[in-house]
mmCIF file of N, CA and C in Angstrom:
data_model
loop_
_atom_site.group_PDB
_atom_site.id
_atom_site.type_symbol
_atom_site.label_atom_id
_atom_site.label_comp_id
_atom_site.label_asym_id
_atom_site.label_seq_id
_atom_site.Cartn_x
_atom_site.Cartn_y
_atom_site.Cartn_z
ATOM 1 N N TYR G 5 -153.188 99.541 196.134
ATOM 2 C CA TYR G 5 -153.629 98.533 195.183
ATOM 3 C C TYR G 5 -153.626 99.080 193.753
ATOM 4 N N ASP G 6 -154.147 100.277 193.583
ATOM 5 C CA ASP G 6 -154.204 100.879 192.246
ATOM 6 C C ASP G 6 -152.810 101.087 191.668
ATOM 7 N N GLU G 7 -151.884 101.486 192.514
ATOM 8 C CA GLU G 7 -150.503 101.707 192.044
ATOM 9 C C GLU G 7 -149.867 100.392 191.596
ATOM 10 N N LEU G 8 -150.123 99.316 192.331
ATOM 11 C CA LEU G 8 -149.603 97.999 191.948
ATOM 12 C C LEU G 8 -150.194 97.545 190.604
ATOM 13 N N ALA G 9 -151.477 97.802 190.417
ATOM 14 C CA ALA G 9 -152.134 97.418 189.166
ATOM 15 C C ALA G 9 -151.543 98.189 187.986
ATOM 16 N N ARG G 10 -151.314 99.494 188.157
ATOM 17 C CA ARG G 10 -150.710 100.295 187.091
ATOM 18 C C ARG G 10 -149.305 99.804 186.762
ATOM 19 N N ALA G 11 -148.529 99.515 187.784
ATOM 20 C CA ALA G 11 -147.163 99.030 187.568
ATOM 21 C C ALA G 11 -147.174 97.677 186.866
ATOM 22 N N ASP G 12 -148.116 96.818 187.243
ATOM 23 C CA ASP G 12 -148.199 95.503 186.606
ATOM 24 C C ASP G 12 -148.636 95.620 185.151
ATOM 25 N N LYS G 13 -149.533 96.577 184.872
ATOM 26 C CA LYS G 13 -149.970 96.776 183.494
ATOM 27 C C LYS G 13 -148.818 97.278 182.632
ATOM 28 N N VAL G 14 -148.008 98.176 183.164
ATOM 29 C CA VAL G 14 -146.837 98.678 182.440
ATOM 30 C C VAL G 14 -145.882 97.529 182.150
ATOM 31 N N ARG G 15 -145.644 96.678 183.161
ATOM 32 C CA ARG G 15 -144.767 95.517 182.972
ATOM 33 C C ARG G 15 -145.326 94.587 181.894
ATOM 34 N N TYR G 16 -146.636 94.345 181.952
ATOM 35 C CA TYR G 16 -147.276 93.471 180.971
ATOM 36 C C TYR G 16 -147.127 94.024 179.560
ATOM 37 N N GLU G 17 -147.397 95.303 179.368
ATOM 38 C CA GLU G 17 -147.289 95.919 178.042
ATOM 39 C C GLU G 17 -145.849 95.855 177.527
ATOM 40 N N ARG G 18 -144.865 96.065 178.413
ATOM 41 C CA ARG G 18 -143.459 96.008 178.021
ATOM 42 C C ARG G 18 -143.080 94.593 177.578
ATOM 43 N N GLU G 19 -143.516 93.580 178.341
ATOM 44 C CA GLU G 19 -143.208 92.193 177.988
ATOM 45 C C GLU G 19 -143.926 91.774 176.711
ATOM 46 N N LYS G 20 -145.148 92.242 176.541
ATOM 47 C CA LYS G 20 -145.928 91.918 175.341
ATOM 48 C C LYS G 20 -145.255 92.492 174.098
ATOM 49 N N ALA G 21 -144.744 93.715 174.198
ATOM 50 C CA ALA G 21 -144.078 94.356 173.058
ATOM 51 C C ALA G 21 -142.773 93.641 172.716
ATOM 52 N N ALA G 22 -142.105 93.090 173.728
ATOM 53 C CA ALA G 22 -140.818 92.429 173.500
ATOM 54 C C ALA G 22 -140.984 90.971 173.072
ATOM 55 N N TYR G 23 -142.189 90.424 173.188
ATOM 56 C CA TYR G 23 -142.407 89.011 172.871
ATOM 57 C C TYR G 23 -142.212 88.772 171.380
ATOM 58 N N PRO G 24 -141.342 87.801 170.992
ATOM 59 C CA PRO G 24 -141.039 87.611 169.574
ATOM 60 C C PRO G 24 -142.131 86.869 168.798
ATOM 61 N N GLY G 25 -142.909 86.037 169.461
ATOM 62 C CA GLY G 25 -143.910 85.221 168.767
ATOM 63 C C GLY G 25 -145.232 85.945 168.621
ATOM 64 N N SER G 26 -146.162 85.256 168.028
ATOM 65 C CA SER G 26 -147.487 85.809 167.838
ATOM 66 C C SER G 26 -148.317 85.565 169.088
ATOM 67 N N ILE G 27 -149.020 86.566 169.519
ATOM 68 C CA ILE G 27 -149.872 86.438 170.694
ATOM 69 C C ILE G 27 -151.287 86.112 170.264
ATOM 70 N N GLY G 28 -151.600 86.283 169.021
ATOM 71 C CA GLY G 28 -152.950 86.056 168.545
ATOM 72 C C GLY G 28 -153.694 87.371 168.470
ATOM 73 N N GLY G 29 -154.976 87.271 168.305
ATOM 74 C CA GLY G 29 -155.779 88.487 168.237
ATOM 75 C C GLY G 29 -155.972 88.917 166.793
ATOM 76 N N PRO G 30 -156.516 90.105 166.595
ATOM 77 C CA PRO G 30 -156.806 90.575 165.244
ATOM 78 C C PRO G 30 -155.548 90.675 164.385
ATOM 79 N N GLY G 31 -155.642 90.214 163.171
ATOM 80 C CA GLY G 31 -154.535 90.320 162.237
ATOM 81 C C GLY G 31 -153.485 89.239 162.387
ATOM 82 N N SER G 32 -153.706 88.277 163.271
ATOM 83 C CA SER G 32 -152.686 87.249 163.469
ATOM 84 C C SER G 32 -152.826 86.095 162.479
ATOM 85 N N ARG G 33 -153.929 86.083 161.735
ATOM 86 C CA ARG G 33 -154.116 85.043 160.730
ATOM 87 C C ARG G 33 -153.186 85.254 159.548
ATOM 88 N N LYS G 34 -152.796 84.152 158.922
ATOM 89 C CA LYS G 34 -151.956 84.228 157.735
ATOM 90 C C LYS G 34 -152.733 84.939 156.626
ATOM 91 N N GLN G 35 -152.092 85.898 155.993
ATOM 92 C CA GLN G 35 -152.750 86.661 154.940
ATOM 93 C C GLN G 35 -152.800 85.849 153.652
ATOM 94 N N ARG G 36 -153.947 85.874 152.991
ATOM 95 C CA ARG G 36 -154.144 85.149 151.744
ATOM 96 C C ARG G 36 -153.647 86.015 150.593
ATOM 97 N N ASP G 37 -152.988 85.394 149.630
ATOM 98 C CA ASP G 37 -152.523 86.119 148.454
ATOM 99 C C ASP G 37 -153.747 86.542 147.640
ATOM 100 N N PRO G 38 -153.933 87.836 147.378
ATOM 101 C CA PRO G 38 -155.118 88.269 146.637
ATOM 102 C C PRO G 38 -155.136 87.794 145.189
ATOM 103 N N ASN G 39 -153.990 87.374 144.655
ATOM 104 C CA ASN G 39 -153.941 86.893 143.278
ATOM 105 C C ASN G 39 -154.185 85.391 143.170
ATOM 106 N N ALA G 40 -154.270 84.707 144.304
ATOM 107 C CA ALA G 40 -154.494 83.264 144.280
ATOM 108 C C ALA G 40 -155.929 82.981 143.822
ATOM 109 N N PRO G 41 -156.150 81.871 143.124
ATOM 110 C CA PRO G 41 -157.518 81.526 142.707
ATOM 111 C C PRO G 41 -158.418 81.290 143.917
ATOM 112 N N LYS G 42 -159.654 81.679 143.797
ATOM 113 C CA LYS G 42 -160.609 81.488 144.881
ATOM 114 C C LYS G 42 -161.286 80.134 144.731
ATOM 115 N N ARG G 43 -161.566 79.511 145.880
ATOM 116 C CA ARG G 43 -162.246 78.220 145.853
ATOM 117 C C ARG G 43 -163.669 78.406 145.335
ATOM 118 N N PRO G 44 -164.173 77.438 144.573
ATOM 119 C CA PRO G 44 -165.535 77.576 144.039
ATOM 120 C C PRO G 44 -166.598 77.342 145.115
ATOM 121 N N MET G 45 -167.791 77.835 144.847
ATOM 122 C CA MET G 45 -168.912 77.644 145.757
ATOM 123 C C MET G 45 -169.376 76.196 145.733
ATOM 124 N N SER G 46 -169.976 75.782 146.822
ATOM 125 C CA SER G 46 -170.555 74.444 146.884
ATOM 126 C C SER G 46 -171.858 74.438 146.083
ATOM 127 N N ALA G 47 -172.349 73.247 145.821
ATOM 128 C CA ALA G 47 -173.597 73.107 145.073
ATOM 129 C C ALA G 47 -174.745 73.782 145.830
ATOM 130 N N TYR G 48 -174.778 73.601 147.137
ATOM 131 C CA TYR G 48 -175.844 74.205 147.936
ATOM 132 C C TYR G 48 -175.780 75.728 147.873
ATOM 133 N N LEU G 49 -174.587 76.306 148.000
ATOM 134 C CA LEU G 49 -174.482 77.763 147.951
ATOM 135 C C LEU G 49 -174.900 78.320 146.594
ATOM 136 N N SER G 50 -174.549 77.628 145.522
ATOM 137 C CA SER G 50 -174.981 78.068 144.193
ATOM 138 C C SER G 50 -176.498 78.025 144.090
ATOM 139 N N PHE G 51 -177.079 76.941 144.602
ATOM 140 C CA PHE G 51 -178.539 76.787 144.620
ATOM 141 C C PHE G 51 -179.175 77.927 145.415
ATOM 142 N N ALA G 52 -178.651 78.173 146.609
ATOM 143 C CA ALA G 52 -179.214 79.200 147.480
ATOM 144 C C ALA G 52 -179.087 80.587 146.848
ATOM 145 N N ASN G 53 -177.942 80.888 146.262
ATOM 146 C CA ASN G 53 -177.758 82.204 145.633
ATOM 147 C C ASN G 53 -178.683 82.397 144.451
ATOM 148 N N SER G 54 -178.939 81.319 143.702
ATOM 149 C CA SER G 54 -179.805 81.456 142.527
ATOM 150 C C SER G 54 -181.271 81.664 142.922
ATOM 151 N N ARG G 55 -181.650 81.231 144.115
ATOM 152 C CA ARG G 55 -183.046 81.320 144.529
ATOM 153 C C ARG G 55 -183.299 82.395 145.604
ATOM 154 N N ARG G 56 -182.260 82.933 146.178
ATOM 155 C CA ARG G 56 -182.410 83.871 147.307
ATOM 156 C C ARG G 56 -183.242 85.101 146.930
ATOM 157 N N GLY G 57 -183.027 85.644 145.744
ATOM 158 C CA GLY G 57 -183.764 86.847 145.330
ATOM 159 C C GLY G 57 -185.258 86.624 145.271
ATOM 160 N N THR G 58 -185.685 85.520 144.688
ATOM 161 C CA THR G 58 -187.124 85.254 144.587
ATOM 162 C C THR G 58 -187.733 84.967 145.955
ATOM 163 N N ILE G 59 -187.008 84.256 146.804
ATOM 164 C CA ILE G 59 -187.521 83.969 148.146
ATOM 165 C C ILE G 59 -187.630 85.268 148.944
ATOM 166 N N LYS G 60 -186.641 86.144 148.809
ATOM 167 C CA LYS G 60 -186.671 87.429 149.501
ATOM 168 C C LYS G 60 -187.853 88.270 149.005
ATOM 169 N N ALA G 61 -188.127 88.217 147.696
ATOM 170 C CA ALA G 61 -189.253 88.981 147.143
ATOM 171 C C ALA G 61 -190.593 88.422 147.628
ATOM 172 N N GLN G 62 -190.684 87.108 147.766
ATOM 173 C CA GLN G 62 -191.916 86.481 148.229
ATOM 174 C C GLN G 62 -192.128 86.688 149.733
ATOM 175 N N ASN G 63 -191.023 86.840 150.471
ATOM 176 C CA ASN G 63 -191.090 86.997 151.929
ATOM 177 C C ASN G 63 -190.294 88.236 152.361
ATOM 178 N N PRO G 64 -190.793 89.429 152.043
ATOM 179 C CA PRO G 64 -190.006 90.633 152.326
ATOM 180 C C PRO G 64 -189.795 90.901 153.821
ATOM 181 N N ASP G 65 -190.655 90.354 154.666
ATOM 182 C CA ASP G 65 -190.530 90.618 156.093
ATOM 183 C C ASP G 65 -189.660 89.591 156.826
ATOM 184 N N CYS G 66 -189.137 88.596 156.114
ATOM 185 C CA CYS G 66 -188.293 87.569 156.731
ATOM 186 C C CYS G 66 -186.863 88.077 156.901
ATOM 187 N N SER G 67 -186.235 87.609 157.979
ATOM 188 C CA SER G 67 -184.829 87.949 158.200
ATOM 189 C C SER G 67 -183.959 87.046 157.329
ATOM 190 N N ASN G 68 -182.664 87.362 157.250
ATOM 191 C CA ASN G 68 -181.750 86.536 156.453
ATOM 192 C C ASN G 68 -181.687 85.111 156.995
ATOM 193 N N GLY G 69 -181.737 84.963 158.315
ATOM 194 C CA GLY G 69 -181.721 83.635 158.917
ATOM 195 C C GLY G 69 -182.932 82.812 158.519
ATOM 196 N N GLU G 70 -184.099 83.444 158.514
ATOM 197 C CA GLU G 70 -185.326 82.740 158.120
ATOM 198 C C GLU G 70 -185.287 82.363 156.646
ATOM 199 N N ILE G 71 -184.752 83.256 155.814
ATOM 200 C CA ILE G 71 -184.635 82.957 154.384
ATOM 201 C C ILE G 71 -183.685 81.781 154.180
ATOM 202 N N SER G 72 -182.608 81.745 154.946
ATOM 203 C CA SER G 72 -181.665 80.626 154.847
ATOM 204 C C SER G 72 -182.331 79.315 155.245
ATOM 205 N N LYS G 73 -183.196 79.364 156.248
ATOM 206 C CA LYS G 73 -183.921 78.154 156.656
ATOM 207 C C LYS G 73 -184.845 77.678 155.540
ATOM 208 N N ILE G 74 -185.517 78.624 154.893
ATOM 209 C CA ILE G 74 -186.403 78.274 153.771
ATOM 210 C C ILE G 74 -185.590 77.647 152.645
ATOM 211 N N LEU G 75 -184.459 78.266 152.317
ATOM 212 C CA LEU G 75 -183.597 77.743 151.249
ATOM 213 C C LEU G 75 -183.050 76.361 151.610
ATOM 214 N N SER G 76 -182.720 76.175 152.863
ATOM 215 C CA SER G 76 -182.220 74.873 153.314
ATOM 216 C C SER G 76 -183.285 73.802 153.139
ATOM 217 N N THR G 77 -184.502 74.124 153.505
ATOM 218 C CA THR G 77 -185.611 73.179 153.339
ATOM 219 C C THR G 77 -185.846 72.890 151.859
ATOM 220 N N MET G 78 -185.763 73.937 151.025
ATOM 221 C CA MET G 78 -185.944 73.743 149.585
ATOM 222 C C MET G 78 -184.872 72.806 149.025
ATOM 223 N N TRP G 79 -183.624 72.966 149.492
ATOM 224 C CA TRP G 79 -182.526 72.121 149.017
ATOM 225 C C TRP G 79 -182.757 70.670 149.433
ATOM 226 N N LYS G 80 -183.191 70.477 150.668
ATOM 227 C CA LYS G 80 -183.425 69.118 151.163
ATOM 228 C C LYS G 80 -184.549 68.433 150.394
ATOM 229 N N GLU G 81 -185.556 69.214 150.014
ATOM 230 C CA GLU G 81 -186.710 68.653 149.316
ATOM 231 C C GLU G 81 -186.575 68.714 147.795
ATOM 232 N N ALA G 82 -185.484 69.260 147.295
ATOM 233 C CA ALA G 82 -185.308 69.422 145.846
ATOM 234 C C ALA G 82 -185.183 68.069 145.160
ATOM 235 N N ASP G 83 -185.595 68.064 143.895
ATOM 236 C CA ASP G 83 -185.483 66.867 143.059
ATOM 237 C C ASP G 83 -184.019 66.475 142.886
ATOM 238 N N VAL G 84 -183.774 65.213 142.687
ATOM 239 C CA VAL G 84 -182.411 64.731 142.463
ATOM 240 C C VAL G 84 -181.816 65.375 141.217
ATOM 241 N N ASP G 85 -182.644 65.583 140.189
ATOM 242 C CA ASP G 85 -182.160 66.198 138.944
ATOM 243 C C ASP G 85 -181.680 67.636 139.182
ATOM 244 N N VAL G 86 -182.422 68.383 139.987
ATOM 245 C CA VAL G 86 -182.049 69.766 140.278
ATOM 246 C C VAL G 86 -180.729 69.788 141.043
ATOM 247 N N LYS G 87 -180.631 68.936 142.069
ATOM 248 C CA LYS G 87 -179.391 68.876 142.850
ATOM 249 C C LYS G 87 -178.220 68.451 141.977
ATOM 250 N N GLN G 88 -178.453 67.478 141.087
ATOM 251 C CA GLN G 88 -177.374 66.965 140.244
ATOM 252 C C GLN G 88 -176.839 68.048 139.313
ATOM 253 N N LYS G 89 -177.747 68.905 138.819
ATOM 254 C CA LYS G 89 -177.321 70.000 137.945
ATOM 255 C C LYS G 89 -176.321 70.896 138.679
ATOM 256 N N PHE G 90 -176.638 71.244 139.918
ATOM 257 C CA PHE G 90 -175.739 72.100 140.706
ATOM 258 C C PHE G 90 -174.462 71.358 141.090
ATOM 259 N N ARG G 91 -174.558 70.078 141.366
ATOM 260 C CA ARG G 91 -173.362 69.297 141.709
ATOM 261 C C ARG G 91 -172.431 69.159 140.511
ATOM 262 N N ASP G 92 -173.015 68.994 139.314
ATOM 263 C CA ASP G 92 -172.190 68.920 138.101
ATOM 264 C C ASP G 92 -171.452 70.243 137.874
ATOM 265 N N THR G 93 -172.172 71.336 138.074
ATOM 266 C CA THR G 93 -171.552 72.650 137.931
ATOM 267 C C THR G 93 -170.423 72.811 138.941
ATOM 268 N N GLU G 94 -170.658 72.361 140.177
ATOM 269 C CA GLU G 94 -169.638 72.457 141.216
ATOM 270 C C GLU G 94 -168.399 71.648 140.842
ATOM 271 N N SER G 95 -168.592 70.429 140.340
ATOM 272 C CA SER G 95 -167.428 69.604 139.993
ATOM 273 C C SER G 95 -166.653 70.211 138.826
ATOM 274 N N ALA G 96 -167.353 70.837 137.879
ATOM 275 C CA ALA G 96 -166.659 71.499 136.770
ATOM 276 C C ALA G 96 -165.859 72.697 137.284
ATOM 277 N N LEU G 97 -166.443 73.454 138.214
ATOM 278 C CA LEU G 97 -165.737 74.598 138.788
ATOM 279 C C LEU G 97 -164.518 74.140 139.598
ATOM 280 N N TRP G 98 -164.644 73.016 140.307
ATOM 281 C CA TRP G 98 -163.504 72.491 141.068
ATOM 282 C C TRP G 98 -162.376 72.054 140.145
ATOM 283 N N ALA G 99 -162.729 71.425 139.030
ATOM 284 C CA ALA G 99 -161.701 71.005 138.072
ATOM 285 C C ALA G 99 -160.959 72.233 137.540
ATOM 286 N N ASN G 100 -161.700 73.274 137.207
ATOM 287 C CA ASN G 100 -161.097 74.515 136.718
ATOM 288 C C ASN G 100 -160.221 75.149 137.806
ATOM 289 N N TYR G 101 -160.702 75.132 139.044
ATOM 290 C CA TYR G 101 -159.943 75.686 140.164
ATOM 291 C C TYR G 101 -158.619 74.948 140.352
ATOM 292 N N LYS G 102 -158.651 73.634 140.257
ATOM 293 C CA LYS G 102 -157.428 72.850 140.444
ATOM 294 C C LYS G 102 -156.392 73.175 139.370
ATOM 295 N N VAL G 103 -156.843 73.355 138.131
ATOM 296 C CA VAL G 103 -155.931 73.724 137.043
ATOM 297 C C VAL G 103 -155.324 75.096 137.322
ATOM 298 N N LYS G 104 -156.170 76.050 137.749
ATOM 299 C CA LYS G 104 -155.676 77.396 138.047
ATOM 300 C C LYS G 104 -154.699 77.380 139.225
ATOM 301 N N MET G 105 -154.963 76.531 140.226
ATOM 302 C CA MET G 105 -154.076 76.449 141.384
ATOM 303 C C MET G 105 -152.703 75.912 140.992
ATOM 304 N N VAL G 106 -152.678 74.920 140.116
ATOM 305 C CA VAL G 106 -151.393 74.373 139.666
ATOM 306 C C VAL G 106 -150.590 75.461 138.968
ATOM 307 N N LYS G 107 -151.238 76.216 138.079
ATOM 308 C CA LYS G 107 -150.562 77.301 137.375
ATOM 309 C C LYS G 107 -150.090 78.373 138.355
ATOM 310 N N TRP G 108 -150.945 78.720 139.314
ATOM 311 C CA TRP G 108 -150.594 79.752 140.274
ATOM 312 C C TRP G 108 -149.423 79.312 141.155
ATOM 313 N N LYS G 109 -149.449 78.058 141.608
ATOM 314 C CA LYS G 109 -148.364 77.555 142.453
ATOM 315 C C LYS G 109 -147.035 77.523 141.703
ATOM 316 N N LYS G 110 -147.074 77.165 140.414
ATOM 317 C CA LYS G 110 -145.837 77.180 139.624
ATOM 318 C C LYS G 110 -145.299 78.595 139.500
ATOM 319 N N ALA G 111 -146.187 79.551 139.281
ATOM 320 C CA ALA G 111 -145.773 80.943 139.108
ATOM 321 C C ALA G 111 -145.338 81.586 140.419
ATOM 322 N N ASN G 112 -145.918 81.145 141.537
ATOM 323 C CA ASN G 112 -145.657 81.800 142.820
ATOM 324 C C ASN G 112 -144.939 80.911 143.817
ATOM 325 N N ASP G 113 -144.537 79.753 143.414
ATOM 326 C CA ASP G 113 -143.867 78.811 144.306
ATOM 327 C C ASP G 113 -144.764 78.457 145.490
ATOM 328 N N GLY G 114 -146.080 78.669 145.355
ATOM 329 C CA GLY G 114 -147.037 78.284 146.367
ATOM 330 C C GLY G 114 -147.049 79.137 147.615
ATOM 331 N N ARG G 115 -146.260 80.189 147.655
ATOM 332 C CA ARG G 115 -146.254 81.052 148.836
ATOM 333 C C ARG G 115 -145.915 82.479 148.422
ATOM 334 N N LYS G 116 -146.188 83.368 149.308
ATOM 335 C CA LYS G 116 -145.928 84.776 149.058
ATOM 336 C C LYS G 116 -144.452 85.058 149.273
ATOM 337 N N LYS G 117 -143.861 85.820 148.405
ATOM 338 C CA LYS G 117 -142.443 86.165 148.531
ATOM 339 C C LYS G 117 -142.302 87.312 149.523
ATOM 340 N N ARG G 118 -141.436 87.125 150.521
ATOM 341 C CA ARG G 118 -141.172 88.188 151.489
ATOM 342 C C ARG G 118 -139.678 88.259 151.720
ATOM 343 N N GLY G 119 -139.042 89.260 151.218
ATOM 344 C CA GLY G 119 -137.619 89.456 151.455
ATOM 345 C C GLY G 119 -136.805 88.270 151.000
ATOM 346 N N ALA G 120 -135.784 87.933 151.766
ATOM 347 C CA ALA G 120 -134.893 86.825 151.418
ATOM 348 C C ALA G 120 -135.541 85.500 151.814
ATOM 349 N N THR G 121 -135.339 84.496 150.993
ATOM 350 C CA THR G 121 -135.865 83.177 151.299
ATOM 351 C C THR G 121 -134.933 82.459 152.255
ATOM 352 N N ASN G 122 -135.380 81.345 152.794
ATOM 353 C CA ASN G 122 -134.548 80.577 153.729
ATOM 354 C C ASN G 122 -133.273 80.084 153.052
ATOM 355 N N ALA G 123 -133.363 79.691 151.774
ATOM 356 C CA ALA G 123 -132.184 79.189 151.066
ATOM 357 C C ALA G 123 -131.149 80.295 150.904
ATOM 358 N N SER G 124 -131.599 81.505 150.558
ATOM 359 C CA SER G 124 -130.644 82.603 150.391
ATOM 360 C C SER G 124 -130.073 83.040 151.735
ATOM 361 N N LYS G 125 -130.866 82.942 152.801
ATOM 362 C CA LYS G 125 -130.353 83.245 154.142
ATOM 363 C C LYS G 125 -129.271 82.256 154.542
ATOM 364 N N ALA G 126 -129.514 80.975 154.241
ATOM 365 C CA ALA G 126 -128.536 79.936 154.596
ATOM 366 C C ALA G 126 -127.247 80.119 153.795
ATOM 367 N N ALA G 127 -127.380 80.500 152.516
ATOM 368 C CA ALA G 127 -126.191 80.711 151.686
ATOM 369 C C ALA G 127 -125.386 81.922 152.197
ATOM 370 N N ALA G 128 -126.085 82.953 152.629
ATOM 371 C CA ALA G 128 -125.410 84.135 153.151
ATOM 372 C C ALA G 128 -124.706 83.818 154.467
ATOM 373 N N ALA G 129 -125.317 82.969 155.268
ATOM 374 C CA ALA G 129 -124.721 82.598 156.555
ATOM 375 C C ALA G 129 -123.505 81.717 156.371
ATOM 376 N N ALA G 130 -123.475 80.937 155.283
ATOM 377 C CA ALA G 130 -122.372 80.009 155.035
ATOM 378 C C ALA G 130 -121.122 80.771 154.593
ATOM 379 N N LYS G 131 -121.272 81.980 154.056
ATOM 380 C CA LYS G 131 -120.119 82.761 153.553
ATOM 381 C C LYS G 131 -119.257 83.284 154.638
#
């Protein structure tokens, strides 16, 4: 039985190495261009980040999960004016992000350059 298992594992590893597609697992996600603009924070995240330090100081023995629950409750109970301030900031950041994305896409054709493009491959094949 053990010999069959070893032989099957060798066969599996050989087939896995020869497989042309992605099998998944670590590193199989599409890599993000580090020069691309980052999406802005939501209004809630901005609110939570601005208040997290004081809540942590007031509750030093609380875990991060408990602090998040406190911040969530504070956001739910916050005044409409306070929420609107953060939402306005978020919408301004989104507008700025969209402008930066348009510029970045024009400069980078919206994707990372890797070797020959499909158009140049097709032209080379046509020759």
